[in-house]
Short mmCIF file of C-alpha atoms in Angstrom, two decimals:
data_model
loop_
_atom_site.label_atom_id
_atom_site.label_comp_id
_atom_site.label_asym_id
_atom_site.label_seq_id
_atom_site.Cartn_x
_atom_site.Cartn_y
_atom_site.Cartn_z
CA MET Q 22 0.00 0.00 0.00
CA PRO Q 23 1.49 3.39 -0.97
CA ASP Q 24 2.15 6.15 1.53
CA LEU Q 25 -0.33 9.03 1.52
CA LEU Q 26 -0.44 12.51 2.96
CA GLN Q 27 -3.75 13.71 4.39
CA LEU Q 28 -4.44 17.41 3.99
CA GLN Q 29 -7.28 18.75 6.10
CA VAL Q 30 -9.39 21.87 6.30
CA HIS Q 31 -12.10 21.79 8.95
CA ASP Q 32 -15.15 23.81 9.95
CA LEU Q 33 -15.45 26.25 7.07
CA GLU Q 34 -18.78 28.08 7.27
CA VAL Q 35 -20.24 28.63 3.81
CA GLU Q 36 -23.61 29.96 2.57
CA ILE Q 37 -24.95 27.71 -0.23
CA LEU Q 38 -28.24 27.50 -2.13
CA THR Q 39 -29.44 24.04 -1.12
CA GLY Q 40 -32.52 22.23 0.08
CA ILE Q 41 -35.69 20.51 -1.06
CA TYR Q 42 -38.38 22.23 1.00
CA SER Q 43 -39.97 25.49 -0.18
CA GLU Q 44 -38.60 27.43 2.79
CA GLU Q 45 -35.08 26.30 1.85
CA THR Q 46 -35.03 26.91 -1.87
CA HIS Q 47 -34.74 30.69 -2.22
CA LEU Q 48 -32.14 31.67 0.37
CA PRO Q 49 -28.62 30.36 0.92
CA GLN Q 50 -28.24 28.04 3.90
CA PRO Q 51 -25.28 28.02 6.28
CA LEU Q 52 -23.22 24.84 6.04
CA ARG Q 53 -20.15 23.79 8.00
CA ILE Q 54 -17.79 21.99 5.62
CA SER Q 55 -14.68 19.93 6.39
CA VAL Q 56 -12.48 18.42 3.69
CA THR Q 57 -9.73 15.80 3.86
CA ALA Q 58 -7.73 14.92 0.75
CA ASP Q 59 -5.31 11.99 0.53
CA ILE Q 60 -2.48 12.68 -1.90
CA ASP Q 61 0.56 10.78 -3.14
CA VAL Q 62 3.75 11.79 -1.36
CA PRO Q 63 7.46 11.53 -2.11
CA GLU Q 64 9.49 9.05 -0.08
CA HIS Q 65 10.95 11.80 2.09
CA PHE Q 66 10.35 15.45 2.94
CA ALA Q 67 13.70 17.19 3.43
CA PRO Q 68 13.81 20.53 5.27
CA ASP Q 69 14.07 22.39 1.94
CA THR Q 70 11.35 20.43 0.11
CA PRO Q 71 9.30 22.87 -2.01
CA LEU Q 72 5.51 23.21 -1.72
CA SER Q 73 5.16 21.60 -5.15
CA ALA Q 74 6.02 18.25 -3.49
CA SER Q 75 2.85 18.58 -1.43
CA LYS Q 76 -0.39 20.51 -1.98
CA SER Q 77 -1.58 23.83 -0.66
CA TYR Q 78 -4.31 23.78 1.98
CA ILE Q 79 -5.73 26.78 0.14
CA ASP Q 80 -6.76 24.42 -2.70
CA LEU Q 81 -9.00 22.52 -0.29
CA LYS Q 82 -10.41 25.73 1.15
CA HIS Q 83 -11.08 27.10 -2.34
CA ALA Q 84 -12.91 23.90 -3.44
CA ALA Q 85 -15.27 24.26 -0.45
CA THR Q 86 -15.80 28.03 -0.69
CA ASP Q 87 -15.09 30.08 -3.82
CA GLY Q 88 -15.01 26.93 -5.98
CA LEU Q 89 -18.72 26.33 -5.33
CA PRO Q 90 -20.99 28.16 -7.79
CA LYS Q 91 -23.04 30.85 -6.03
CA ASP Q 92 -25.86 30.85 -8.57
CA VAL Q 93 -26.55 27.10 -8.59
CA HIS Q 94 -29.16 25.51 -6.33
CA PHE Q 95 -27.96 22.13 -5.05
CA THR Q 96 -31.04 20.09 -4.17
CA LEU Q 97 -29.00 17.79 -1.91
CA ILE Q 98 -25.94 18.54 0.18
CA GLU Q 99 -24.57 15.30 -1.28
CA ALA Q 100 -24.26 17.21 -4.58
CA VAL Q 101 -22.29 19.94 -2.78
CA ALA Q 102 -19.90 17.29 -1.41
CA ASP Q 103 -19.57 15.68 -4.82
CA HIS Q 104 -18.74 19.03 -6.45
CA ILE Q 105 -15.99 19.65 -3.89
CA ALA Q 106 -14.49 16.19 -4.43
CA GLN Q 107 -14.58 16.49 -8.23
CA THR Q 108 -12.97 19.95 -8.06
CA LEU Q 109 -10.05 18.46 -6.11
CA PHE Q 110 -9.68 15.44 -8.42
CA ILE Q 111 -9.68 17.65 -11.53
CA GLY Q 112 -7.23 20.10 -9.98
CA ASP Q 113 -4.48 17.63 -9.08
CA SER Q 114 -3.80 14.11 -10.35
CA ARG Q 115 -2.04 13.23 -7.07
CA VAL Q 116 -5.33 13.39 -5.14
CA ARG Q 117 -6.38 9.77 -4.48
CA ARG Q 118 -9.26 10.13 -2.02
CA VAL Q 119 -11.45 12.98 -0.81
CA GLU Q 120 -13.64 13.02 2.29
CA VAL Q 121 -16.18 15.81 2.65
CA ARG Q 122 -18.22 16.33 5.79
CA ILE Q 123 -21.15 18.78 5.65
CA ILE Q 124 -23.23 19.88 8.62
CA LYS Q 125 -26.49 21.76 8.04
CA LEU Q 126 -26.33 24.50 10.64
CA ALA Q 127 -29.85 25.89 10.14
CA ILE Q 128 -31.61 22.72 11.30
CA ALA Q 129 -29.68 22.22 14.55
CA GLU Q 130 -31.77 22.92 17.63
CA ARG Q 131 -29.32 22.12 20.44
CA ASP Q 132 -25.86 22.26 18.87
CA GLU Q 133 -26.22 18.79 17.40
CA SER Q 134 -24.42 18.02 14.13
CA ILE Q 135 -26.82 16.95 11.39
CA GLY Q 136 -25.33 16.19 8.00
CA ILE Q 137 -23.36 13.81 5.81
CA THR Q 138 -19.88 12.50 5.17
CA MET Q 139 -19.01 11.50 1.59
CA VAL Q 140 -15.86 9.62 0.60
CA ARG Q 141 -14.83 9.53 -3.07
CA HIS Q 142 -11.87 7.66 -4.54
CA ARG Q 143 -10.15 8.52 -7.80
CA ARG Q 144 -11.33 6.14 -10.50
#
């Protein structure tokens, strides 16, 4: 099994057009998004290894924020997760696996976490 590096960005709060009920479909909803990407790594990271040997965390943040279209209504948050994963796969061939966790903040009543976790593997 090859070595992998896991890059993580957690707890980004993003406003997204999503939902299936009439009260959800015309205003953006607040989501808390966390992304983990497994990427191929070199055998060793020396002290002077350049960033190009890894991946910028900003790429993960971008896929979960500015990389999401603002004018598209995602019926399901699963489609939001899928868009994030596909953005990361398209952006870098070293990405092997993406895990996206989305919590719907608007439906929590007592600080519970209600949402999904999607794991996609490069095919």
